[in-house]
Coordinates of C-alpha atoms in Angstrom, one line a residue:
Chain A
M3 CA 0.0 0.0 0.0
S4 CA 1.3 3.4 -0.8
Q5 CA 2.3 5.9 1.8
E6 CA -0.5 8.2 0.7
S7 CA -2.9 5.8 2.5
N8 CA -1.0 6.1 5.8
G9 CA -3.2 8.9 7.2
I10 CA -6.2 8.9 9.5
E11 CA -9.6 10.2 8.6
V12 CA -12.2 10.6 11.3
K13 CA -15.8 11.8 10.7
G14 CA -18.4 12.4 13.4
L15 CA -16.8 9.8 15.7
V16 CA -18.9 9.2 18.9
R17 CA -18.3 6.9 21.9
E18 CA -21.0 6.7 24.4
F19 CA -20.6 4.5 27.5
K20 CA -23.5 2.9 29.3
N21 CA -25.2 5.3 31.8
G22 CA -22.4 7.8 31.1
P23 CA -21.8 10.9 29.1
R24 CA -20.4 10.9 25.6
A25 CA -16.7 10.4 26.1
V26 CA -16.2 11.4 22.5
D27 CA -18.9 13.6 21.0
G28 CA -18.7 13.7 17.2
I29 CA -15.2 14.6 16.4
D30 CA -13.8 15.1 12.9
L31 CA -10.1 15.1 12.1
T32 CA -7.7 14.3 9.4
V33 CA -4.1 13.3 9.9
E34 CA -1.8 13.5 6.9
P35 CA 0.6 10.6 6.1
G36 CA 3.9 11.0 7.8
E37 CA 2.6 13.7 10.1
I38 CA 2.9 13.9 13.8
Y39 CA -0.5 14.9 15.1
G40 CA -0.7 16.0 18.7
F41 CA -4.0 15.4 20.4
L42 CA -4.0 17.7 23.4
G43 CA -6.4 17.9 26.2
P44 CA -6.9 17.6 29.9
N45 CA -7.6 14.4 31.8
G46 CA -11.0 12.9 30.8
A47 CA -11.3 15.0 27.7
G48 CA -11.7 11.9 25.5
K49 CA -8.1 11.5 24.2
S50 CA -7.6 7.8 25.2
T51 CA -11.1 6.8 24.2
T52 CA -10.4 8.2 20.7
V53 CA -7.2 6.3 20.6
H54 CA -8.9 3.1 21.7
M55 CA -11.4 3.5 18.9
L56 CA -8.8 4.2 16.3
T57 CA -6.7 1.2 17.4
T58 CA -9.8 -1.1 17.2
L59 CA -9.8 -1.7 21.0
L60 CA -13.2 0.0 21.3
P61 CA -16.0 0.1 18.7
P62 CA -17.4 3.6 17.9
T63 CA -21.0 4.2 18.9
A64 CA -21.4 6.3 15.8
G65 CA -19.4 8.0 13.0
S66 CA -16.6 6.5 11.0
A67 CA -12.8 6.3 11.2
K68 CA -10.3 5.1 8.7
V69 CA -6.7 4.4 9.6
A70 CA -4.3 3.8 6.7
G71 CA -7.4 3.7 4.5
L72 CA -9.0 0.9 6.5
D73 CA -12.3 1.2 8.4
V74 CA -11.7 0.6 12.1
A75 CA -15.2 -0.8 12.6
T76 CA -15.3 -3.3 9.7
E77 CA -11.7 -4.0 8.9
G78 CA -10.3 -4.3 12.4
S79 CA -7.9 -7.2 11.8
K80 CA -6.4 -5.4 8.8
V81 CA -6.1 -2.2 10.8
R82 CA -4.2 -4.0 13.5
K83 CA -1.6 -5.2 11.0
V84 CA -0.6 -1.7 10.0
I85 CA -0.7 0.1 13.3
G86 CA 1.5 0.1 16.4
A87 CA 0.3 1.4 19.7
A88 CA 1.9 2.3 23.0
L89 CA -1.0 3.0 25.4
Q90 CA -1.1 5.1 28.5
E91 CA -0.1 2.2 30.9
A92 CA 2.8 0.4 29.5
A93 CA 1.4 -3.2 29.4
L94 CA 4.4 -5.2 30.3
D95 CA 4.8 -8.5 32.1
P96 CA 7.1 -7.9 35.1
H97 CA 8.3 -11.5 34.9
L98 CA 9.6 -11.3 31.3
T99 CA 12.8 -9.7 30.2
A100 CA 12.9 -7.1 27.3
R101 CA 14.2 -9.8 25.0
E102 CA 11.4 -12.1 26.0
H103 CA 8.9 -9.3 25.4
M104 CA 10.3 -8.9 21.9
K105 CA 10.0 -12.7 21.3
L106 CA 6.3 -12.5 22.5
Q107 CA 5.5 -9.4 20.4
T108 CA 7.1 -10.5 17.2
S109 CA 5.3 -13.9 17.5
L110 CA 2.0 -12.3 18.3
H111 CA 2.4 -10.2 15.1
G112 CA 3.3 -13.4 13.2
L113 CA 6.7 -12.2 12.0
P114 CA 8.7 -14.9 10.2
K115 CA 10.8 -16.9 12.7
E116 CA 14.1 -16.0 11.1
E117 CA 13.3 -12.3 11.5
R118 CA 12.1 -12.3 15.1
L119 CA 15.4 -12.3 17.0
K120 CA 17.1 -9.8 14.6
R121 CA 14.2 -7.4 14.7
G122 CA 13.9 -7.6 18.5
D123 CA 17.6 -7.0 19.0
E124 CA 17.6 -4.1 16.6
L125 CA 14.8 -2.4 18.4
I126 CA 16.2 -3.0 21.8
E127 CA 19.4 -1.4 20.7
R128 CA 17.5 1.5 19.1
V129 CA 15.8 2.4 22.3
G130 CA 19.0 2.0 24.3
L131 CA 18.0 -1.1 26.3
S132 CA 20.8 -3.5 25.1
E133 CA 22.5 -3.7 28.5
A134 CA 19.2 -4.4 30.4
A135 CA 17.7 -6.6 27.7
D136 CA 18.1 -9.8 29.8
R137 CA 16.8 -8.3 33.0
R138 CA 13.2 -8.8 34.1
V139 CA 11.1 -5.8 33.3
G140 CA 9.7 -5.6 36.9
G141 CA 13.0 -3.9 37.8
Y142 CA 12.9 -1.3 35.1
S143 CA 12.4 2.4 35.7
G144 CA 9.4 4.2 34.2
G145 CA 11.5 5.6 31.4
M146 CA 12.9 2.2 30.5
K147 CA 9.4 0.7 30.4
R148 CA 8.2 3.4 28.2
R149 CA 11.1 2.9 25.8
L150 CA 10.5 -0.8 25.7
D151 CA 6.8 -0.2 25.1
L152 CA 7.6 2.0 22.2
A153 CA 10.0 -0.6 20.8
L154 CA 7.3 -3.3 21.1
A155 CA 4.9 -1.1 19.2
L156 CA 7.4 -1.0 16.3
V157 CA 8.2 -4.7 15.8
H158 CA 6.0 -5.1 12.7
R159 CA 7.1 -1.8 11.1
P160 CA 3.7 -0.1 11.5
R161 CA 2.7 2.6 9.1
V162 CA 0.7 4.5 11.8
L163 CA 1.8 4.8 15.4
F164 CA -0.5 5.7 18.3
L165 CA 1.2 7.0 21.4
D166 CA -1.2 7.6 24.3
E167 CA 0.5 10.0 26.8
P168 CA 3.8 8.4 26.2
T169 CA 5.8 10.7 28.4
T170 CA 3.5 11.0 31.4
G171 CA 5.6 10.5 34.6
L172 CA 8.9 10.5 32.8
D173 CA 12.0 12.5 33.8
P174 CA 13.1 15.2 31.4
Q175 CA 15.9 13.1 30.0
S176 CA 13.7 10.1 29.2
R177 CA 11.1 12.4 27.7
A178 CA 13.7 14.1 25.4
S179 CA 15.0 10.7 24.3
L180 CA 11.5 9.5 23.4
W181 CA 10.8 12.7 21.5
T182 CA 14.0 12.2 19.5
E183 CA 12.8 8.7 18.5
V184 CA 9.3 9.8 17.6
T185 CA 10.6 12.6 15.5
R186 CA 13.0 10.2 13.8
L187 CA 10.2 7.7 13.1
S188 CA 8.2 10.4 11.3
A189 CA 11.0 12.1 9.5
E190 CA 13.0 9.0 8.4
D191 CA 10.6 6.2 8.3
G192 CA 7.5 8.2 7.2
V193 CA 5.4 6.8 10.1
T194 CA 2.3 8.7 10.8
V195 CA 2.2 9.5 14.5
F196 CA -1.0 10.2 16.5
L197 CA 0.2 11.4 19.9
T198 CA -2.0 12.2 22.8
T199 CA -0.6 14.4 25.5
Q200 CA -1.6 16.8 28.3
Y201 CA 1.8 18.5 28.1
L202 CA 1.8 21.7 26.1
E203 CA 5.5 21.6 25.5
E204 CA 5.2 18.1 24.0
A205 CA 2.5 19.0 21.6
D206 CA 4.3 22.2 20.7
Q207 CA 7.7 20.6 20.1
L208 CA 6.7 17.4 18.4
A209 CA 3.5 17.9 16.6
N210 CA 3.2 19.2 13.0
R211 CA -0.4 19.8 13.8
V212 CA -2.4 19.9 17.0
G213 CA -6.0 19.0 17.8
I214 CA -7.3 20.3 21.1
I215 CA -10.0 18.2 22.6
D216 CA -12.2 19.2 25.5
A217 CA -15.3 17.4 26.8
G218 CA -15.2 15.0 23.9
R219 CA -15.2 17.7 21.2
I220 CA -12.4 19.3 19.1
A221 CA -12.0 22.8 20.4
A222 CA -9.3 23.9 18.0
E223 CA -7.1 22.4 15.3
G224 CA -4.1 23.6 13.3
T225 CA -0.3 23.9 13.5
P226 CA 0.9 25.1 16.9
A227 CA 2.2 28.3 15.3
A228 CA -1.1 29.0 13.6
L229 CA -3.1 28.3 16.7
K230 CA -1.0 30.6 18.7
S231 CA -1.0 33.3 16.1
E232 CA -4.8 33.2 16.2
I233 CA -4.4 34.2 19.8
G234 CA -1.8 36.9 19.4
R235 CA 1.8 37.8 18.4
P236 CA 4.8 37.0 20.6
S237 CA 6.3 39.7 22.9
V238 CA 9.9 40.5 23.8
E239 CA 11.3 41.8 27.0
V240 CA 14.8 43.2 27.4
V241 CA 16.7 44.5 30.3
P242 CA 19.7 46.8 29.4
R243 CA 22.7 46.1 31.5
D244 CA 23.2 49.9 32.0
P245 CA 20.0 51.6 33.1
A246 CA 21.1 54.7 31.4
N247 CA 20.4 53.0 28.1
R248 CA 16.7 52.5 28.8
A249 CA 15.5 55.3 26.6
R250 CA 17.7 54.3 23.6
S251 CA 16.6 50.7 24.1
Q252 CA 13.0 51.6 24.0
E253 CA 13.6 53.5 20.7
I254 CA 15.2 50.4 19.2
L255 CA 12.4 48.2 20.4
D256 CA 9.7 50.6 19.0
Q257 CA 11.0 49.8 15.5
F258 CA 9.9 46.2 15.9
G259 CA 6.6 46.5 17.7
T260 CA 4.3 48.3 20.1
A261 CA 5.1 48.7 23.8
V262 CA 3.5 46.4 26.3
P263 CA 3.8 46.2 30.1
A264 CA 6.9 44.4 31.2
A265 CA 8.5 43.1 34.3
R266 CA 10.4 45.4 36.7
D267 CA 13.5 46.9 35.0
A268 CA 12.4 45.4 31.7
L269 CA 11.2 47.0 28.5
G270 CA 8.5 45.1 26.5
I271 CA 7.1 45.1 23.0
R272 CA 4.5 43.0 21.2
L273 CA 6.3 42.1 17.9
N274 CA 4.8 43.5 14.7
E275 CA 5.6 40.5 12.5
G276 CA 6.5 37.6 14.8
I277 CA 9.4 35.6 16.1
D278 CA 11.6 36.2 12.9
E279 CA 12.2 39.7 14.1
L280 CA 14.2 38.5 17.1
V281 CA 17.4 38.3 15.0
G282 CA 16.8 41.9 13.9
I283 CA 16.4 43.1 17.5
V284 CA 19.6 41.4 18.6
R285 CA 21.5 42.9 15.7
A286 CA 20.0 46.4 16.4
F287 CA 21.2 46.3 20.0
D288 CA 24.6 45.0 18.9
S289 CA 24.9 47.9 16.3
A290 CA 23.9 50.4 19.0
N291 CA 26.5 48.9 21.4
I292 CA 23.9 48.4 24.1
E293 CA 24.6 45.4 26.3
L294 CA 21.7 43.5 27.5
A295 CA 21.3 41.7 30.9
S296 CA 18.5 39.6 29.5
L297 CA 16.3 39.2 26.5
V298 CA 13.2 37.1 26.9
L299 CA 10.8 36.0 24.1
N300 CA 7.3 35.4 25.3
E301 CA 5.2 33.4 22.8
P302 CA 1.5 32.8 23.2
T303 CA 1.3 29.3 24.5
L304 CA -1.1 26.5 23.6
D305 CA -2.5 27.0 27.0
D306 CA -3.5 30.5 25.9
V307 CA -5.1 28.8 22.9
F308 CA -6.9 26.4 25.2
L309 CA -8.0 29.2 27.5
A310 CA -9.3 31.2 24.5
K311 CA -11.2 28.3 23.1
T312 CA -12.6 26.7 26.2
G313 CA -12.5 29.4 28.9
R314 CA -10.4 27.2 31.1
H315 CA -6.7 26.5 31.6
L316 CA -5.3 23.1 30.6
E317 CA -4.6 21.0 33.6
G318 CA -0.8 20.8 34.2
A319 CA -0.3 23.8 32.1
G320 CA 2.7 25.9 33.2
E321 CA 4.8 22.9 34.2
A322 CA 6.0 22.4 30.7
D323 CA 5.1 25.5 28.8
S324 CA 8.4 27.3 29.0
A325 CA 11.9 26.4 27.9
E326 CA 14.9 28.4 28.4
M327 CA 17.5 29.0 25.7
P328 CA 20.9 30.0 27.1
L329 CA 22.6 33.1 25.6
P330 CA 26.4 33.2 25.3
D331 CA 27.1 35.1 28.5
G332 CA 24.6 33.3 30.7
E333 CA 21.5 35.3 29.7
T334 CA 18.4 33.5 28.7
V335 CA 15.7 33.6 26.1
N336 CA 12.4 32.0 27.2
A337 CA 10.8 30.5 24.2
Chain B
M15 CA -7.4 -18.1 5.3
S16 CA -4.2 -17.8 3.2
S17 CA -1.1 -19.7 4.2
A18 CA 0.6 -16.5 5.5
A19 CA -2.5 -15.6 7.5
R20 CA -2.7 -19.2 8.9
R21 CA 1.0 -19.0 9.8
A22 CA 0.5 -15.7 11.6
Y23 CA -2.6 -17.1 13.4
F24 CA -0.8 -20.0 14.8
S25 CA 2.3 -17.9 15.6
S26 CA 0.0 -15.6 17.7
A27 CA -1.6 -18.6 19.4
W28 CA 1.8 -20.2 20.2
A29 CA 3.0 -16.8 21.6
V30 CA 0.1 -16.7 24.0
A31 CA 0.7 -20.4 25.0
W32 CA 4.5 -19.8 25.4
R33 CA 3.9 -16.9 27.8
Y34 CA 1.3 -18.8 29.7
L35 CA 3.8 -21.7 30.2
H36 CA 6.7 -19.3 30.9
N37 CA 4.6 -17.7 33.7
L38 CA 3.8 -21.1 35.2
Y39 CA 7.5 -21.9 35.2
T40 CA 8.6 -18.6 36.8
K41 CA 5.6 -18.4 39.2
P42 CA 5.1 -21.8 40.8
A43 CA 2.4 -20.3 42.9
V44 CA 0.2 -20.2 39.8
F45 CA 0.9 -23.8 39.0
V46 CA 0.9 -25.5 42.3
P47 CA -2.8 -25.0 43.4
G48 CA -4.0 -26.8 40.3
L49 CA -1.9 -29.8 41.3
I50 CA -2.3 -29.7 45.1
F51 CA -6.1 -30.0 44.9
P52 CA -6.3 -33.2 42.9
L53 CA -3.4 -34.8 44.9
F54 CA -5.1 -33.9 48.2
F55 CA -8.3 -35.5 47.0
L56 CA -6.5 -38.5 45.8
A57 CA -4.8 -39.0 49.1
A58 CA -8.0 -38.3 51.1
F59 CA -10.4 -40.4 49.0
A60 CA -8.2 -43.3 47.8
G61 CA -6.4 -43.5 51.1
G62 CA -8.8 -42.5 53.8
L63 CA -12.0 -43.8 52.2
S64 CA -10.8 -47.1 50.7
S65 CA -13.2 -49.1 52.9
V66 CA -16.0 -47.6 50.8
S67 CA -15.2 -50.2 48.2
D68 CA -16.4 -52.9 50.7
V69 CA -20.0 -51.6 50.4
P70 CA -22.3 -54.2 48.9
G71 CA -22.8 -53.4 45.2
F72 CA -19.5 -51.6 44.7
D73 CA -18.2 -53.7 41.9
Y74 CA -15.4 -51.6 40.5
Y75 CA -12.1 -53.6 40.5
D76 CA -9.9 -51.1 42.3
F77 CA -10.9 -48.2 44.6
T78 CA -7.7 -46.2 43.9
A79 CA -8.4 -46.6 40.2
F80 CA -12.0 -45.6 40.8
Q81 CA -10.9 -42.4 42.6
F82 CA -8.1 -41.8 40.1
C83 CA -10.6 -41.3 37.3
F84 CA -12.4 -38.6 39.4
V85 CA -9.1 -36.9 40.2
L86 CA -8.1 -37.1 36.5
I87 CA -11.3 -35.3 35.4
Q88 CA -11.1 -32.9 38.3
A89 CA -7.5 -32.0 37.7
S90 CA -8.2 -31.6 34.0
A91 CA -11.1 -29.3 34.6
L92 CA -9.3 -27.3 37.3
A93 CA -6.3 -26.8 34.9
G94 CA -8.8 -25.3 32.5
V95 CA -10.4 -23.1 35.2
F96 CA -7.0 -21.8 36.3
V97 CA -6.4 -20.6 32.7
G98 CA -9.4 -18.3 33.3
F99 CA -7.5 -16.8 36.2
S100 CA -4.6 -16.1 34.0
I101 CA -6.8 -14.5 31.4
A102 CA -8.4 -12.3 34.0
G103 CA -5.0 -11.4 35.5
D104 CA -3.7 -10.5 32.0
F105 CA -6.6 -8.1 31.4
E106 CA -6.1 -6.5 34.8
Q107 CA -2.4 -6.1 34.1
G108 CA -2.9 -4.7 30.6
M109 CA -1.4 -7.7 28.8
G110 CA -4.8 -8.7 27.5
R111 CA -5.0 -5.4 25.7
R112 CA -1.5 -5.9 24.3
M113 CA -2.6 -9.2 22.9
M114 CA -5.8 -7.8 21.5
L115 CA -3.8 -5.1 19.7
A116 CA -1.1 -7.4 18.4
T117 CA -3.2 -10.3 17.1
S118 CA -4.9 -9.8 13.8
N119 CA -7.4 -12.6 14.5
R120 CA -8.2 -12.5 18.2
S121 CA -9.6 -16.0 18.5
A122 CA -5.9 -17.0 18.3
I123 CA -5.7 -15.6 21.9
V124 CA -8.2 -18.1 23.2
L125 CA -6.5 -20.9 21.2
G126 CA -3.2 -19.9 22.7
Y127 CA -4.5 -20.2 26.2
A128 CA -6.0 -23.6 25.3
L129 CA -2.7 -24.8 23.9
G130 CA -0.9 -23.6 27.1
A131 CA -3.5 -25.3 29.3
A132 CA -3.2 -28.6 27.4
L133 CA 0.6 -28.6 27.8
R134 CA 0.2 -27.8 31.5
L135 CA -2.2 -30.6 31.8
I136 CA 0.3 -33.2 30.5
V137 CA 2.6 -32.3 33.5
V138 CA -0.4 -32.6 35.9
W139 CA -1.4 -36.0 34.4
V140 CA 2.2 -37.3 34.7
I141 CA 2.3 -36.4 38.4
I142 CA -1.1 -37.6 39.4
T143 CA -0.8 -40.8 37.4
G144 CA 2.7 -41.4 38.9
V145 CA 1.4 -40.8 42.5
S146 CA -1.6 -43.1 41.8
L147 CA 0.6 -45.9 40.5
L148 CA 2.9 -45.5 43.5
A149 CA -0.3 -45.8 45.7
G150 CA -1.0 -49.2 44.2
M151 CA -3.4 -48.4 41.4
T152 CA -3.7 -51.2 38.9
V153 CA -4.5 -50.5 35.2
R154 CA -6.6 -53.0 33.3
G155 CA -7.3 -51.1 30.1
S156 CA -5.3 -51.4 26.9
G157 CA -3.1 -48.6 25.6
L158 CA -6.0 -47.4 23.4
D159 CA -8.4 -47.5 26.4
I160 CA -6.0 -45.4 28.4
A161 CA -5.5 -42.9 25.5
G162 CA -9.3 -42.7 25.3
M163 CA -9.5 -42.0 29.1
Y164 CA -6.9 -39.2 28.9
M165 CA -8.8 -37.8 25.9
L166 CA -11.9 -37.5 28.1
G167 CA -9.7 -35.6 30.5
L168 CA -8.5 -33.3 27.8
L169 CA -12.0 -32.6 26.6
A170 CA -13.1 -31.8 30.2
N171 CA -10.1 -29.4 30.3
V172 CA -11.1 -27.6 27.1
A173 CA -14.7 -27.3 28.2
A174 CA -13.7 -25.9 31.6
L175 CA -11.2 -23.6 30.0
F176 CA -13.8 -22.2 27.6
F177 CA -16.2 -21.8 30.6
S178 CA -13.7 -19.9 32.7
A179 CA -12.4 -17.9 29.7
G180 CA -16.0 -16.7 29.0
I181 CA -16.2 -15.5 32.6
A182 CA -12.8 -13.9 32.6
L183 CA -13.4 -12.1 29.3
R184 CA -16.7 -10.7 30.6
F185 CA -15.4 -9.5 33.9
R186 CA -11.7 -9.0 33.0
S187 CA -10.8 -9.0 36.7
L188 CA -9.4 -11.6 39.1
Q189 CA -12.3 -10.8 41.4
A190 CA -14.4 -13.1 39.1
G191 CA -12.2 -16.0 40.3
P192 CA -15.0 -17.6 42.5
L193 CA -17.4 -17.4 39.6
M194 CA -15.0 -19.5 37.5
Q195 CA -14.1 -22.0 40.2
M196 CA -17.2 -22.6 42.2
P197 CA -19.6 -23.9 39.5
V198 CA -16.9 -26.4 38.3
F199 CA -16.3 -27.6 41.9
I200 CA -20.0 -28.0 42.5
I201 CA -20.7 -29.8 39.3
L202 CA -17.7 -32.2 39.9
F203 CA -18.9 -33.1 43.4
L204 CA -22.5 -33.6 42.2
A205 CA -21.2 -36.6 40.2
P206 CA -20.6 -40.1 41.6
V207 CA -17.4 -39.3 43.3
Y208 CA -17.1 -42.0 46.0
V209 CA -19.4 -44.8 44.8
P210 CA -20.9 -45.8 41.4
Q211 CA -24.1 -44.0 40.4
E212 CA -26.2 -47.1 41.2
L213 CA -25.3 -46.8 44.9
L214 CA -26.3 -43.2 45.3
T215 CA -29.5 -42.5 47.2
G216 CA -31.6 -39.5 48.1
W217 CA -31.5 -36.1 46.2
I218 CA -28.0 -36.7 44.9
E219 CA -29.1 -39.7 42.8
P220 CA -31.3 -37.8 40.2
V221 CA -28.8 -34.9 40.2
A222 CA -25.9 -37.2 39.4
K223 CA -28.0 -38.9 36.8
V224 CA -28.4 -35.6 34.8
N225 CA -25.0 -34.3 35.6
P226 CA -22.8 -34.3 32.4
V227 CA -19.7 -35.1 34.5
T228 CA -21.3 -38.4 35.5
A229 CA -21.0 -39.5 31.8
L230 CA -17.4 -38.5 31.7
L231 CA -16.6 -40.3 34.9
D232 CA -18.4 -43.4 33.9
G233 CA -16.6 -43.4 30.5
A234 CA -13.2 -42.8 32.0
R235 CA -13.7 -45.6 34.7
S236 CA -14.9 -48.1 32.1
L237 CA -11.8 -47.3 29.9
L238 CA -9.4 -47.7 32.9
A239 CA -11.1 -51.0 33.7
G240 CA -10.6 -52.2 30.1
E241 CA -14.4 -52.6 29.7
P242 CA -15.4 -49.6 27.6
T243 CA -19.1 -48.7 28.0
G244 CA -21.1 -45.6 27.5
L245 CA -18.4 -44.0 25.4
L246 CA -20.8 -42.5 22.9
L247 CA -22.6 -40.7 25.7
A248 CA -19.3 -39.6 27.3
Y249 CA -17.8 -38.2 24.2
G250 CA -21.1 -36.8 23.0
V251 CA -21.5 -34.9 26.3
A252 CA -17.8 -33.8 26.2
F253 CA -18.0 -32.4 22.7
S254 CA -21.4 -30.8 23.4
L255 CA -20.0 -29.1 26.4
I256 CA -17.1 -27.8 24.4
A257 CA -19.4 -26.6 21.6
V258 CA -21.6 -24.7 24.1
M259 CA -18.7 -23.3 26.1
A260 CA -16.8 -22.3 22.9
V261 CA -19.7 -20.1 22.0
W262 CA -19.7 -18.7 25.5
A263 CA -16.0 -18.0 25.4
M264 CA -16.2 -16.4 21.9
R265 CA -19.1 -14.2 23.0
G266 CA -17.0 -13.2 26.0
L267 CA -14.2 -12.2 23.7
R268 CA -16.7 -10.1 21.7
K269 CA -17.8 -8.5 25.0
A270 CA -14.2 -7.8 25.9
E271 CA -13.7 -6.2 22.5
V272 CA -16.8 -4.0 22.9
A273 CA -15.7 -3.0 26.4
G274 CA -12.3 -2.0 25.2

């Protein structure tokens, strides 16, 4: 099958549980082949239920969904052949080693015998578990379990990969390593990735496009940049090292945007065009020989988007919505 | 089914069976109860109640052999029931979901558990047969008779497995354990355990008469004695139970699929 059919098409998808509310309430979305689609929402928004329907673990109550061109309701067995999934709870047997898990998973997928060992070892190495491969999984850290779970989802070379909150509870290093692998899968192997998360930073950094779900409905959809630009342009705050340069600094900044309230000792503007102007600002201060104690870029966050669309903040927002970029002499840019 | 699909199907089933057996090996606590029960009953019945064979009308040739057949059917059925525990545990732990996601044709999961249970059963049979022979049991049946007797045990195992799998897949929780175990225990003990059916009196007599396990026991006992009788009924009952319980298990699988 061609890569063109590796996408996901969802129309009016509904899942209603007995005596409960609609967990998913008529969502429409399209994920392009090879794209990383971030499905962002708070706990209980309907993210996992959507994933369960798209991975054939749960039949939809209404609507339709096609994964890799196959209908999840009527072609479940075919769908399962072309998808991989690492669900919220890494379902691992604590009594099996990583290598034994690979043996199990490759056999479950019906890989030819001669390929199983090779494929298992290759994936164990790729996720950096070679040294722990013969240890029982019961003794693994959360990060190791997640990496193994991801490797298991890849044994049959899926064309579409579902990751349900893959980094929840992981330390920053494990999270970064998982992000690298997901990006590589999409960029190099052309795997379509459907990733649910409640971390703004994760959706922002990884996803080509983001769908924001709240109370079972899609509240917003688009590229992270487009969603944020709907809300507003980024702002910049600078603090001149010498307070005597404040007036000249303000003049420079005024060329790039309109003044906005800033933190104490800082000068702030809302950029006219956007983040591309940052280079120009740095150059302008350099040409004017004005040293800066700090330069901070404040972008609208996806939390701002969520707030604008739903009237509420996303749970956990703020813990991952800001990353610091070091400047050469110890200053920082918050992006 | 194409040959590639068939290969994948049996590969999936074997993977489930392999893990089931691997867990038995690494977690003896899962394996031992299914063996201890029959051995306990064998010791208690064949040893402690051996004078029951002196009752007028008890015409079976060897009381230990008489009890062995019950223990064989009981051990076989319990081995099937304990698979239900494993299925429920796997769903609680999330492994059930992994298997549901990874297998193209999900009936391979049930087949895999059945294969694992059958292999486990061979070990159980070897142990209880060995213990019974050491306890002085004599065997009168031919090789073919004995094979037929073990076949009845295997069929009881498959029927009990499908029954407990049906419960496990519906509840997907180990809390359903008593629902799997109790009905099997009760139906086993409502059969002619200590004496032939003809010697039963009171309410148990009509109950035993309609109890399907009675046909299995009578068939197994006749085969061990080398005087096969009632085999058509015994096998007919066994295959009917399997057919009904297979439907029960597959519907349970569908319910597990719908529940997600």
